[in-house]
């Protein structure tokens, strides 16, 4: 079972305490570098950054509501082969779950890796964040986490969390080696640190953390948050289903799609090294378009937008973690996440699978049993 | 709806269902001409996107048909196909595609008679169901 400890927060400086924790981790002989959301020196933005110099950790900012990309893609790059050192990575729960999917798809490795997950306070949409964040990121981040952790919700200055975050029932980093707990804690004075795997326990020992119990208020706080999220999620499922339950409605839902494929690029679990939609298969002859147009008198350009989304649903929906980066990446404001999560919920349930839950469960389409799904065979 | 002739795209495996279709032909069995067959080496190579494309292009029904469990020439391709059909049957009905428009059957190489029967039955079912929404409304 998980080992639990608490680390003290001095002078009510939560971010400082987390930075101190990261420093202690990086200070370990076996850890060569730490990947952490970090404030860029040249602009008021936060990006995943690989750090080897402990002094640079003063810019670490894992609590800001910035979520420019799903970090699973970065960690996949860092771990697809041995790097010659052990890396600690600080990720949001959805990033961890996406990375678990990538590991199962052989696009990342957990060897030489320690995953640190922090209770996720959620994030704003990219464009909302850019408009909202002040020149002083420090003040913006502090205003955000103080508000969320005081239980007042994340909505401020007329914006709220991205819908993906409002619908996310995984605010706690269950898949991490070491998780940091904030919900249900008096974060002015201490936060929770839990070792959840063997790698986590090793780090736990090396950091000489002393074991304590998890305060009972924490479970209550997390359960209440999850219930709220699930209620939002289920409303989203109902609304999205109603908006797309015929081909005509779906075509309307996706009407703004211009085949830019940004959603595919932003998607952490769209795992093909070369997407079929970028191959010669879709490099149609000009005469082909004329034949298509001739058939019904019209053909919408660009073609194959609905086809693209349906194919992507078939290819990756069983691995969808609902991080919402697809919606973030859409230049034309299509609520992509809402659609994909709604369908992914069905497909994952159909295979009794949950994306990112465990490294031990094989992706549904990479295995089979001889005796299963007889109901889909035959002509009724 | 009596003059509606459905279009069926059938992905049939080389070793079983295609051979069964061949047998139906050489046995001079008759079945409706609505089915367009695409011979594939194994149902295990039918990517979901082939099915989706066929339906979006206006096929009224899609059939994927291969060897009986245990008879796959490539040992387990038909089991993989079954998972993909299961996946598509979770996705497509969400967008209004009737489940009857996508079928998976096992028709062995010696099942010429069954092949013809299944084709007749499929066409009858799709005639009752009427033309697909994609055929009527889709502008790609």
Short mmCIF file of C-alpha atoms in Angstrom, two decimals:
data_model
loop_
_atom_site.label_atom_id
_atom_site.label_comp_id
_atom_site.label_asym_id
_atom_site.label_seq_id
_atom_site.Cartn_x
_atom_site.Cartn_y
_atom_site.Cartn_z
CA UNK A 1 0.00 0.00 0.00
CA UNK A 2 1.01 3.57 -0.57
CA UNK A 3 3.47 5.18 1.81
CA UNK A 4 2.35 8.60 2.97
CA UNK A 5 4.23 11.61 4.30
CA UNK A 6 3.64 15.30 4.69
CA UNK A 7 5.97 18.11 3.77
CA UNK A 8 5.84 21.41 5.54
CA UNK A 9 4.92 24.62 3.80
CA UNK A 10 6.89 27.55 5.18
CA UNK A 11 5.57 31.12 5.23
CA UNK A 12 2.39 29.96 3.48
CA UNK A 13 4.45 29.59 0.31
CA UNK A 14 2.98 26.50 -1.33
CA UNK A 15 4.83 26.95 -4.61
CA UNK A 16 8.07 27.42 -2.67
CA UNK A 17 7.48 24.16 -0.81
CA UNK A 18 6.89 22.31 -4.09
CA UNK A 19 10.04 23.83 -5.58
CA UNK A 20 11.94 22.74 -2.50
CA UNK A 21 10.59 19.23 -2.99
CA UNK A 22 11.64 19.25 -6.66
CA UNK A 23 15.11 20.45 -5.61
CA UNK A 24 15.41 17.61 -3.14
CA UNK A 25 14.40 15.17 -5.90
CA UNK A 26 16.89 16.63 -8.39
CA UNK A 27 19.52 16.54 -5.66
CA UNK A 28 19.34 12.74 -5.58
CA UNK A 29 22.40 11.12 -7.14
CA UNK A 30 20.33 8.87 -9.35
CA UNK A 31 18.19 11.70 -10.80
CA UNK A 32 19.88 13.49 -13.70
CA UNK A 33 17.16 15.92 -14.64
CA UNK A 34 13.62 16.97 -13.85
CA UNK A 35 10.93 17.93 -16.34
CA UNK A 36 8.59 20.50 -14.90
CA UNK A 37 6.22 23.25 -16.06
CA UNK A 38 8.46 26.32 -16.00
CA UNK A 39 8.08 30.06 -16.50
CA UNK A 40 9.81 31.20 -19.65
CA UNK A 41 12.19 34.09 -19.06
CA UNK A 42 11.28 35.89 -22.27
CA UNK A 43 7.50 35.87 -22.05
CA UNK A 44 4.77 35.30 -19.51
CA UNK A 45 4.22 31.69 -20.50
CA UNK A 46 4.66 28.33 -18.82
CA UNK A 47 6.13 25.41 -20.78
CA UNK A 48 7.40 21.94 -19.92
CA UNK A 49 11.13 22.34 -19.37
CA UNK A 50 13.90 19.87 -18.68
CA UNK A 51 16.10 21.14 -15.87
CA UNK A 52 19.46 19.92 -14.60
CA UNK A 53 20.52 23.06 -12.69
CA UNK A 54 18.71 23.16 -9.31
CA UNK A 55 18.99 26.95 -9.24
CA UNK A 56 16.72 27.16 -12.29
CA UNK A 57 13.92 25.45 -10.39
CA UNK A 58 12.96 28.87 -9.03
CA UNK A 59 10.89 29.21 -12.21
CA UNK A 60 9.03 25.93 -11.73
CA UNK A 61 5.28 26.54 -11.78
CA UNK A 62 3.22 23.35 -11.63
CA UNK A 63 0.17 25.15 -10.20
CA UNK A 64 -0.51 27.69 -12.93
CA UNK A 65 -3.66 27.11 -14.99
CA UNK A 66 -1.53 26.95 -18.15
CA UNK A 67 -1.75 23.73 -20.13
CA UNK A 68 -0.14 24.48 -23.48
CA UNK A 69 0.33 20.85 -24.47
CA UNK A 70 -0.05 17.35 -23.10
CA UNK A 71 3.35 16.57 -21.61
CA UNK A 72 3.00 12.85 -22.34
CA UNK A 73 4.32 13.59 -25.82
CA UNK A 74 7.44 15.19 -24.39
CA UNK A 75 8.04 12.37 -21.93
CA UNK A 76 7.60 9.90 -24.78
CA UNK A 77 10.40 11.68 -26.63
CA UNK A 78 12.60 11.65 -23.56
CA UNK A 79 12.13 7.97 -22.81
CA UNK A 80 11.75 6.10 -26.08
CA UNK A 81 15.36 4.97 -25.69
CA UNK A 82 17.66 4.94 -22.67
CA UNK A 83 18.91 8.50 -22.10
CA UNK A 84 21.84 7.54 -19.94
CA UNK A 85 20.27 8.99 -16.83
CA UNK A 86 17.18 8.84 -14.71
CA UNK A 87 14.62 11.59 -15.17
CA UNK A 88 11.91 12.83 -12.86
CA UNK A 89 8.86 14.31 -14.61
CA UNK A 90 6.17 16.46 -13.04
CA UNK A 91 2.89 15.86 -14.83
CA UNK A 92 -0.82 16.44 -14.56
CA UNK A 93 -2.94 13.29 -14.05
CA UNK A 94 -4.19 13.35 -17.66
CA UNK A 95 -0.61 13.61 -18.88
CA UNK A 96 0.32 10.58 -16.79
CA UNK A 97 -2.64 8.62 -18.11
CA UNK A 98 -1.75 9.51 -21.70
CA UNK A 99 1.84 8.49 -21.07
CA UNK A 100 0.69 5.13 -19.71
CA UNK A 101 -1.16 4.60 -22.99
CA UNK A 102 1.96 5.52 -24.96
CA UNK A 103 4.08 3.08 -22.94
CA UNK A 104 1.62 0.33 -23.78
CA UNK A 105 1.95 1.33 -27.43
CA UNK A 106 5.74 1.05 -27.11
CA UNK A 107 6.22 4.79 -27.52
CA UNK A 108 7.74 5.46 -24.15
CA UNK A 109 9.43 3.60 -21.30
CA UNK A 110 9.03 3.74 -17.56
CA UNK A 111 12.57 2.52 -16.90
CA UNK A 112 14.81 5.34 -15.66
CA UNK A 113 11.78 7.48 -14.99
CA UNK A 114 10.10 8.75 -11.86
CA UNK A 115 6.68 10.28 -12.39
CA UNK A 116 5.62 12.94 -9.93
CA UNK A 117 1.95 13.82 -10.10
CA UNK A 118 0.35 16.74 -8.34
CA UNK A 119 -3.35 17.07 -7.53
CA UNK A 120 -4.59 18.86 -10.61
CA UNK A 121 -6.24 22.22 -10.05
CA UNK A 122 -7.27 22.30 -13.71
CA UNK A 123 -6.33 24.69 -16.46
CA UNK A 124 -7.85 27.43 -18.58
CA UNK A 125 -8.20 27.16 -22.33
CA UNK A 126 -5.01 28.32 -24.04
CA UNK A 127 -6.53 31.49 -25.40
CA UNK A 128 -8.24 32.25 -22.08
CA UNK A 129 -4.96 31.78 -20.26
CA UNK A 130 -3.05 34.07 -22.62
CA UNK A 131 -5.61 36.81 -22.15
CA UNK A 132 -5.86 36.32 -18.42
CA UNK A 133 -2.27 35.94 -17.25
CA UNK A 134 -0.64 39.19 -16.17
CA UNK A 135 2.92 40.27 -16.80
CA UNK A 136 3.69 38.92 -13.35
CA UNK A 137 3.00 35.20 -13.75
CA UNK A 138 3.80 34.67 -10.09
CA UNK A 139 0.89 36.84 -8.99
CA UNK A 140 -1.47 35.22 -11.51
CA UNK A 141 -0.56 31.70 -10.48
CA UNK A 142 -0.87 32.54 -6.79
CA UNK A 143 -4.26 34.17 -7.30
CA UNK A 144 -5.40 31.03 -9.16
CA UNK A 145 -4.29 28.34 -6.74
CA UNK A 146 -5.25 30.33 -3.66
CA UNK A 147 -8.75 30.68 -5.01
CA UNK A 148 -9.13 27.03 -6.06
CA UNK A 149 -7.67 25.63 -2.85
CA UNK A 150 -9.85 27.87 -0.72
CA UNK A 151 -12.84 26.14 -2.31
CA UNK A 152 -14.11 29.14 -4.24
CA UNK A 153 -13.84 27.44 -7.63
CA UNK A 154 -11.56 28.27 -10.51
CA UNK A 155 -13.75 30.83 -12.24
CA UNK A 156 -12.29 34.31 -12.07
CA UNK A 157 -12.17 37.42 -14.24
CA UNK A 158 -15.00 36.03 -16.36
CA UNK A 159 -13.28 32.79 -17.36
CA UNK A 160 -13.52 29.28 -16.02
CA UNK A 161 -11.60 26.04 -16.37
CA UNK A 162 -11.51 24.44 -19.80
CA UNK A 163 -14.50 22.13 -20.29
CA UNK A 164 -12.11 19.17 -20.38
CA UNK A 165 -10.97 20.03 -16.86
CA UNK A 166 -14.48 20.69 -15.60
CA UNK A 167 -15.46 17.24 -16.85
CA UNK A 168 -12.35 15.49 -15.52
CA UNK A 169 -13.02 12.89 -12.86
CA UNK A 170 -9.31 12.19 -12.33
CA UNK A 171 -7.97 15.18 -10.39
CA UNK A 172 -5.66 12.91 -8.36
CA UNK A 173 -2.54 11.40 -9.92
CA UNK A 174 -3.19 7.73 -9.22
CA UNK A 175 -0.76 6.61 -11.92
CA UNK A 176 2.23 8.55 -10.56
CA UNK A 177 5.19 6.99 -8.75
CA UNK A 178 4.99 9.80 -6.24
CA UNK A 179 1.90 11.95 -5.89
CA UNK A 180 1.54 15.27 -4.16
CA UNK A 181 -1.83 15.88 -2.52
CA UNK A 182 -3.34 19.34 -2.15
CA UNK A 183 -7.09 18.75 -1.92
CA UNK A 184 -8.41 18.43 1.60
CA UNK A 185 -5.09 19.64 3.03
CA UNK A 186 -4.28 22.81 4.88
CA UNK A 187 -1.94 23.86 2.09
CA UNK A 188 -0.79 26.91 4.02
CA UNK A 189 1.07 24.61 6.32
CA UNK A 190 1.55 21.20 4.70
CA UNK A 191 0.99 19.03 1.65
CA UNK A 192 0.77 15.30 1.27
CA UNK A 193 3.38 13.15 -0.48
CA UNK A 194 2.51 9.57 -1.36
CA UNK A 195 4.66 6.83 -2.86
CA UNK A 196 2.47 4.68 -5.08
CA UNK A 197 4.94 2.36 -6.77
CA UNK A 198 8.23 0.69 -6.00
CA UNK A 199 10.12 3.45 -7.81
CA UNK A 200 8.18 5.94 -5.74
CA UNK A 201 9.04 4.15 -2.50
CA UNK A 202 12.71 4.20 -3.39
CA UNK A 203 12.58 7.94 -3.84
CA UNK A 204 10.52 8.23 -0.69
CA UNK A 205 13.25 6.40 1.27
CA UNK A 206 16.07 8.39 -0.30
CA UNK A 207 14.34 11.67 0.56
CA UNK A 208 14.06 10.43 4.17
CA UNK A 209 10.42 11.38 4.39
CA UNK A 210 8.76 10.27 7.61
CA UNK A 211 5.56 8.31 7.31
CA UNK A 212 2.24 9.66 8.52
CA UNK A 213 -1.42 9.03 7.86
CA UNK A 214 -3.55 10.65 5.20
CA UNK A 215 -5.92 13.09 6.92
CA UNK A 216 -9.54 11.87 6.64
CA UNK A 217 -10.75 15.23 5.27
CA UNK A 218 -8.76 14.57 2.11
CA UNK A 219 -10.82 11.66 0.89
CA UNK A 220 -13.98 13.64 1.53
CA UNK A 221 -12.70 16.63 -0.41
CA UNK A 222 -11.56 14.49 -3.35
CA UNK A 223 -14.82 12.52 -3.45
CA UNK A 224 -16.87 15.72 -3.48
CA UNK A 225 -14.78 17.16 -6.31
CA UNK A 226 -15.02 13.96 -8.35
CA UNK A 227 -18.81 13.83 -7.88
CA UNK A 228 -19.08 17.41 -9.12
CA UNK A 229 -16.90 16.60 -12.12
CA UNK A 230 -18.86 13.47 -13.01
CA UNK A 231 -22.11 15.43 -12.90
CA UNK A 232 -20.64 17.99 -15.31
CA UNK A 233 -19.25 15.20 -17.48
CA UNK A 234 -22.55 13.38 -17.74
CA UNK A 235 -24.36 16.58 -18.67
CA UNK A 236 -21.73 17.11 -21.35
CA UNK A 237 -22.28 13.56 -22.65
CA UNK A 238 -26.03 14.09 -22.88
CA UNK A 239 -25.72 17.45 -24.62
CA UNK A 240 -23.06 16.25 -27.05
CA UNK A 241 -24.99 13.14 -27.91
CA UNK A 242 -28.10 15.19 -28.61
CA UNK A 243 -26.05 17.47 -30.85
CA UNK A 244 -24.56 14.64 -32.91
CA UNK A 245 -27.03 11.76 -32.96
CA UNK A 246 -27.56 11.80 -36.70
CA UNK A 247 -25.13 12.09 -39.55
CA UNK A 248 -26.68 15.39 -40.52
CA UNK A 249 -26.14 16.78 -37.02
CA UNK A 250 -22.62 15.40 -36.87
CA UNK A 251 -21.81 17.05 -40.17
CA UNK A 252 -23.11 20.30 -38.73
CA UNK A 253 -21.11 19.82 -35.53
CA UNK A 254 -17.94 19.41 -37.59
CA UNK A 255 -18.90 21.98 -40.22
CA UNK A 256 -16.00 24.29 -39.35
CA UNK A 257 -13.40 21.58 -39.89
CA UNK A 258 -10.78 22.50 -42.46
CA UNK A 259 -8.62 19.35 -42.21
CA UNK A 260 -5.77 21.20 -40.52
CA UNK A 261 -5.21 18.09 -38.37
CA UNK A 262 -4.19 20.23 -35.40
CA UNK A 263 -6.32 18.05 -33.13
CA UNK A 264 -4.36 15.03 -34.26
CA UNK A 265 -1.03 16.78 -33.67
CA UNK A 266 -2.10 17.99 -30.23
CA UNK A 267 -3.51 14.59 -29.27
CA UNK A 268 -1.11 12.76 -26.97
CA UNK A 269 -2.47 9.33 -27.85
CA UNK A 270 -2.75 9.70 -31.63
CA UNK A 271 0.12 7.29 -31.87
CA UNK A 272 0.72 6.61 -35.59
CA UNK A 273 4.17 7.77 -36.67
CA UNK A 274 2.64 8.61 -40.05
CA UNK A 275 -1.03 9.42 -40.16
CA UNK A 276 -2.92 7.78 -43.02
CA UNK A 277 -4.53 11.12 -43.77
CA UNK A 278 -1.14 12.53 -44.70
CA UNK A 279 -0.28 9.72 -47.10
CA UNK A 280 -0.81 9.41 -50.84
CA UNK A 281 -4.11 7.65 -50.12
CA UNK A 282 -5.64 11.08 -49.68
CA UNK A 283 -3.63 12.79 -52.40
CA UNK A 284 -6.58 12.50 -54.75
CA UNK A 285 -6.40 13.13 -58.47
CA UNK A 286 -8.08 16.39 -59.46
CA UNK A 287 -10.38 14.38 -61.71
CA UNK A 288 -11.54 12.42 -58.67
CA UNK A 289 -13.02 15.59 -57.13
CA UNK A 290 -14.95 16.24 -60.31
CA UNK A 291 -16.35 12.70 -60.26
CA UNK A 292 -17.40 13.15 -56.61
CA UNK A 293 -19.02 16.49 -57.38
CA UNK A 294 -20.81 14.96 -60.36
CA UNK A 295 -22.40 12.24 -58.28
CA UNK A 296 -24.64 14.53 -56.27
CA UNK A 297 -24.01 17.80 -58.06
CA UNK A 298 -21.94 19.08 -55.11
CA UNK A 299 -18.95 18.11 -53.08
CA UNK A 300 -17.90 20.13 -50.07
CA UNK A 301 -14.24 21.10 -49.94
CA UNK A 302 -12.07 20.15 -48.24
CA UNK A 303 -13.45 16.62 -48.51
CA UNK A 304 -13.25 13.87 -45.93
CA UNK A 305 -13.60 15.99 -42.79
CA UNK A 306 -16.26 13.81 -41.18
CA UNK A 307 -14.39 10.76 -42.43
CA UNK A 308 -11.24 12.02 -40.72
CA UNK A 309 -12.91 12.47 -37.35
CA UNK A 310 -14.75 9.14 -37.48
CA UNK A 311 -11.53 7.36 -38.41
CA UNK A 312 -9.66 9.05 -35.60
CA UNK A 313 -12.42 8.00 -33.21
CA UNK A 314 -12.03 4.41 -34.38
CA UNK A 315 -8.26 4.55 -34.10
CA UNK A 316 -7.70 6.29 -30.77
CA UNK A 317 -10.92 6.66 -28.79
CA UNK A 318 -10.11 3.61 -26.65
CA UNK A 319 -6.96 5.48 -25.57
CA UNK A 320 -8.55 8.91 -25.12
CA UNK A 321 -7.79 10.42 -21.71
CA UNK A 322 -9.95 13.51 -22.24
CA UNK A 323 -7.17 16.06 -21.75
CA UNK A 324 -8.89 18.48 -24.11
CA UNK A 325 -5.85 19.48 -26.12
CA UNK A 326 -7.78 18.74 -29.33
CA UNK A 327 -10.25 21.49 -28.50
CA UNK A 328 -7.37 23.76 -27.49
CA UNK A 329 -5.74 23.20 -30.87
CA UNK A 330 -8.80 23.72 -33.06
CA UNK A 331 -8.48 27.01 -34.94
CA UNK A 332 -12.20 27.06 -35.68
CA UNK A 333 -13.69 26.43 -32.25
CA UNK A 334 -15.08 22.95 -32.82
CA UNK A 335 -15.73 21.32 -29.43
CA UNK A 336 -13.62 18.30 -30.36
CA UNK A 337 -12.98 17.09 -26.81
CA UNK A 338 -16.70 16.94 -26.03
CA UNK A 339 -17.31 14.67 -29.01
CA UNK A 340 -14.29 12.46 -28.47
CA UNK A 341 -14.87 12.00 -24.75
CA UNK A 342 -18.52 11.17 -25.33
CA UNK A 343 -17.64 8.45 -27.83
CA UNK A 344 -14.54 7.31 -25.95
CA UNK A 345 -16.64 6.74 -22.86
CA UNK A 346 -18.74 4.30 -24.90
CA UNK A 347 -15.90 2.51 -26.61
CA UNK A 348 -13.84 2.13 -23.44
CA UNK A 349 -16.87 0.80 -21.59
CA UNK A 350 -17.53 -1.59 -24.47
CA UNK A 351 -14.16 -3.20 -23.87
CA UNK A 352 -14.25 -2.79 -20.09
CA UNK A 353 -11.18 -0.62 -20.46
CA UNK A 354 -10.13 2.71 -19.04
CA UNK A 355 -7.40 4.66 -20.78
CA UNK A 356 -4.44 5.26 -18.51
CA UNK A 357 -5.70 3.13 -15.65
CA UNK A 358 -2.99 0.51 -15.62
CA UNK A 359 0.11 -0.58 -17.48
CA UNK A 360 -1.07 -4.17 -17.11
CA UNK A 361 -4.21 -3.84 -19.21
CA UNK A 362 -3.49 -4.22 -22.90
CA UNK A 363 -5.07 -1.75 -25.32
CA UNK A 364 -8.36 -3.32 -26.49
CA UNK A 365 -7.36 -3.53 -30.13
CA UNK A 366 -4.02 -5.15 -29.45
CA UNK A 367 -5.47 -8.34 -28.02
CA UNK A 368 -8.44 -10.67 -28.42
CA UNK A 369 -10.00 -13.74 -26.90
CA UNK A 370 -11.43 -16.68 -28.73
CA UNK A 371 -14.74 -16.53 -26.93
CA UNK A 372 -16.11 -13.00 -26.84
CA UNK A 373 -18.45 -10.47 -28.47
CA UNK A 374 -20.59 -13.11 -30.15
CA UNK A 375 -23.38 -10.54 -30.24
CA UNK A 376 -21.70 -8.66 -33.09
CA UNK A 377 -21.57 -11.74 -35.32
CA UNK A 378 -24.40 -12.77 -37.60
CA UNK A 379 -27.24 -11.03 -39.37
CA UNK A 380 -29.74 -10.90 -36.54
CA UNK B 1 -39.71 1.88 -51.17
CA UNK B 2 -40.24 -1.12 -53.43
CA UNK B 3 -37.86 0.09 -56.12
CA UNK B 4 -35.07 0.87 -53.67
CA UNK B 5 -32.04 -1.27 -54.38
CA UNK B 6 -29.53 -1.14 -51.53
CA UNK B 7 -25.81 -1.01 -52.18
CA UNK B 8 -23.80 -3.40 -50.05
CA UNK B 9 -20.04 -3.35 -49.79
CA UNK B 10 -18.70 -6.71 -48.63
CA UNK B 11 -15.14 -7.18 -47.44
CA UNK B 12 -14.64 -10.90 -47.85
CA UNK B 13 -11.60 -12.92 -46.97
CA UNK B 14 -9.76 -14.75 -49.69
CA UNK B 15 -9.75 -18.11 -47.97
CA UNK B 16 -13.31 -18.59 -46.80
CA UNK B 17 -16.07 -16.18 -47.78
CA UNK B 18 -14.65 -15.32 -51.20
CA UNK B 19 -14.28 -19.01 -51.90
CA UNK B 20 -17.84 -19.54 -50.70
CA UNK B 21 -19.01 -16.83 -53.10
CA UNK B 22 -17.09 -18.57 -55.85
CA UNK B 23 -18.73 -21.85 -54.91
CA UNK B 24 -22.15 -20.22 -54.96
CA UNK B 25 -21.36 -19.03 -58.49
CA UNK B 26 -20.06 -22.34 -59.79
CA UNK B 27 -23.03 -24.08 -58.16
CA UNK B 28 -25.28 -21.74 -60.17
CA UNK B 29 -27.00 -20.43 -57.05
CA UNK B 30 -28.71 -17.10 -57.48
CA UNK B 31 -28.53 -14.15 -55.10
CA UNK B 32 -29.25 -10.43 -55.52
CA UNK B 33 -26.72 -8.36 -57.41
CA UNK B 34 -26.67 -5.59 -54.79
CA UNK B 35 -23.47 -6.73 -53.18
CA UNK B 36 -20.09 -5.35 -54.31
CA UNK B 37 -17.37 -7.61 -53.08
CA UNK B 38 -13.91 -6.51 -52.09
CA UNK B 39 -11.61 -9.47 -51.74
CA UNK B 40 -9.09 -9.05 -48.92
CA UNK B 41 -6.56 -11.61 -47.79
CA UNK B 42 -8.04 -11.70 -44.30
CA UNK B 43 -10.77 -9.88 -42.37
CA UNK B 44 -7.99 -9.02 -39.94
CA UNK B 45 -6.75 -6.43 -42.44
CA UNK B 46 -10.03 -4.54 -42.66
CA UNK B 47 -9.20 -1.22 -41.02
CA UNK B 48 -12.25 0.46 -39.47
CA UNK B 49 -11.68 3.34 -41.86
CA UNK B 50 -12.61 1.14 -44.85
CA UNK B 51 -15.98 0.51 -43.27
CA UNK B 52 -16.45 4.16 -42.35
CA UNK B 53 -15.50 5.32 -45.84
CA UNK B 54 -17.90 2.87 -47.47
CA UNK B 55 -20.77 4.04 -45.26
CA UNK B 56 -19.99 7.73 -45.76
CA UNK B 57 -19.76 7.26 -49.52
CA UNK B 58 -23.32 6.01 -49.48
CA UNK B 59 -23.21 2.25 -49.01
CA UNK B 60 -26.49 1.17 -47.44
CA UNK B 61 -24.78 -1.69 -45.71
CA UNK B 62 -21.31 -3.05 -45.11
CA UNK B 63 -20.56 -6.71 -44.60
CA UNK B 64 -17.30 -8.04 -43.28
CA UNK B 65 -17.10 -11.79 -43.66
CA UNK B 66 -14.38 -14.29 -42.99
CA UNK B 67 -13.55 -17.75 -41.75
CA UNK B 68 -15.24 -19.43 -38.83
CA UNK B 69 -13.40 -19.08 -35.49
CA UNK B 70 -10.49 -21.47 -35.51
CA UNK B 71 -10.36 -21.66 -39.31
CA UNK B 72 -8.50 -18.41 -40.02
CA UNK B 73 -5.73 -18.98 -42.55
CA UNK B 74 -3.65 -16.56 -40.49
CA UNK B 75 -4.69 -18.18 -37.20
CA UNK B 76 -6.45 -15.24 -35.54
CA UNK B 77 -7.23 -12.48 -38.07
CA UNK B 78 -10.96 -13.04 -37.70
CA UNK B 79 -10.75 -12.51 -33.93
CA UNK B 80 -9.08 -9.17 -34.52
CA UNK B 81 -11.78 -8.30 -37.04
CA UNK B 82 -14.44 -9.11 -34.45
CA UNK B 83 -12.94 -6.59 -32.00
CA UNK B 84 -12.87 -3.92 -34.70
CA UNK B 85 -16.50 -4.56 -35.60
CA UNK B 86 -17.35 -4.40 -31.91
CA UNK B 87 -15.58 -1.03 -31.78
CA UNK B 88 -17.45 0.28 -34.82
CA UNK B 89 -20.73 -0.93 -33.40
CA UNK B 90 -20.05 1.20 -30.32
CA UNK B 91 -19.23 4.26 -32.42
CA UNK B 92 -21.45 4.32 -35.50
CA UNK B 93 -24.90 3.97 -33.88
CA UNK B 94 -24.05 7.08 -31.80
CA UNK B 95 -24.26 9.03 -35.05
CA UNK B 96 -27.51 7.50 -36.21
CA UNK B 97 -26.18 4.62 -38.29
CA UNK B 98 -28.57 1.74 -37.73
CA UNK B 99 -26.70 -1.27 -36.32
CA UNK B 100 -28.12 -3.40 -39.17
CA UNK B 101 -25.97 -1.50 -41.64
CA UNK B 102 -22.80 -3.14 -40.40
CA UNK B 103 -22.59 -6.90 -40.29
CA UNK B 104 -19.95 -9.45 -39.51
CA UNK B 105 -20.44 -13.07 -40.51
CA UNK B 106 -18.40 -16.22 -40.66
CA UNK B 107 -18.94 -18.02 -43.97
CA UNK B 108 -16.62 -20.97 -44.58
CA UNK B 109 -15.19 -22.00 -47.94
CA UNK B 110 -17.74 -24.79 -48.37
CA UNK B 111 -20.73 -22.65 -47.34
CA UNK B 112 -21.84 -21.65 -50.86
CA UNK B 113 -25.50 -22.16 -50.05
CA UNK B 114 -25.25 -20.16 -46.81
CA UNK B 115 -23.46 -17.39 -48.69
CA UNK B 116 -26.32 -16.99 -51.14
CA UNK B 117 -28.88 -17.17 -48.33
CA UNK B 118 -27.13 -14.52 -46.26
CA UNK B 119 -26.91 -12.20 -49.27
CA UNK B 120 -30.64 -12.58 -49.91
CA UNK B 121 -31.45 -11.96 -46.25
CA UNK B 122 -29.15 -8.91 -46.01
CA UNK B 123 -30.68 -7.30 -49.07
CA UNK B 124 -34.17 -7.96 -47.72
CA UNK B 125 -33.27 -6.37 -44.38
CA UNK B 126 -31.74 -3.30 -45.99
CA UNK B 127 -34.70 -2.86 -48.31
CA UNK B 128 -36.93 -2.70 -45.24
CA UNK B 129 -34.55 -0.26 -43.57
CA UNK B 130 -34.42 2.06 -46.60
CA UNK B 131 -31.56 4.11 -47.99
CA UNK B 132 -28.89 5.33 -45.60
CA UNK B 133 -28.81 8.91 -44.37
CA UNK B 134 -25.32 9.23 -45.83
CA UNK B 135 -26.57 8.33 -49.28
CA UNK B 136 -29.33 10.91 -49.04
CA UNK B 137 -27.58 13.83 -47.36
CA UNK B 138 -23.83 13.47 -47.30
CA UNK B 139 -21.87 15.93 -49.41
CA UNK B 140 -18.63 14.39 -48.10
#
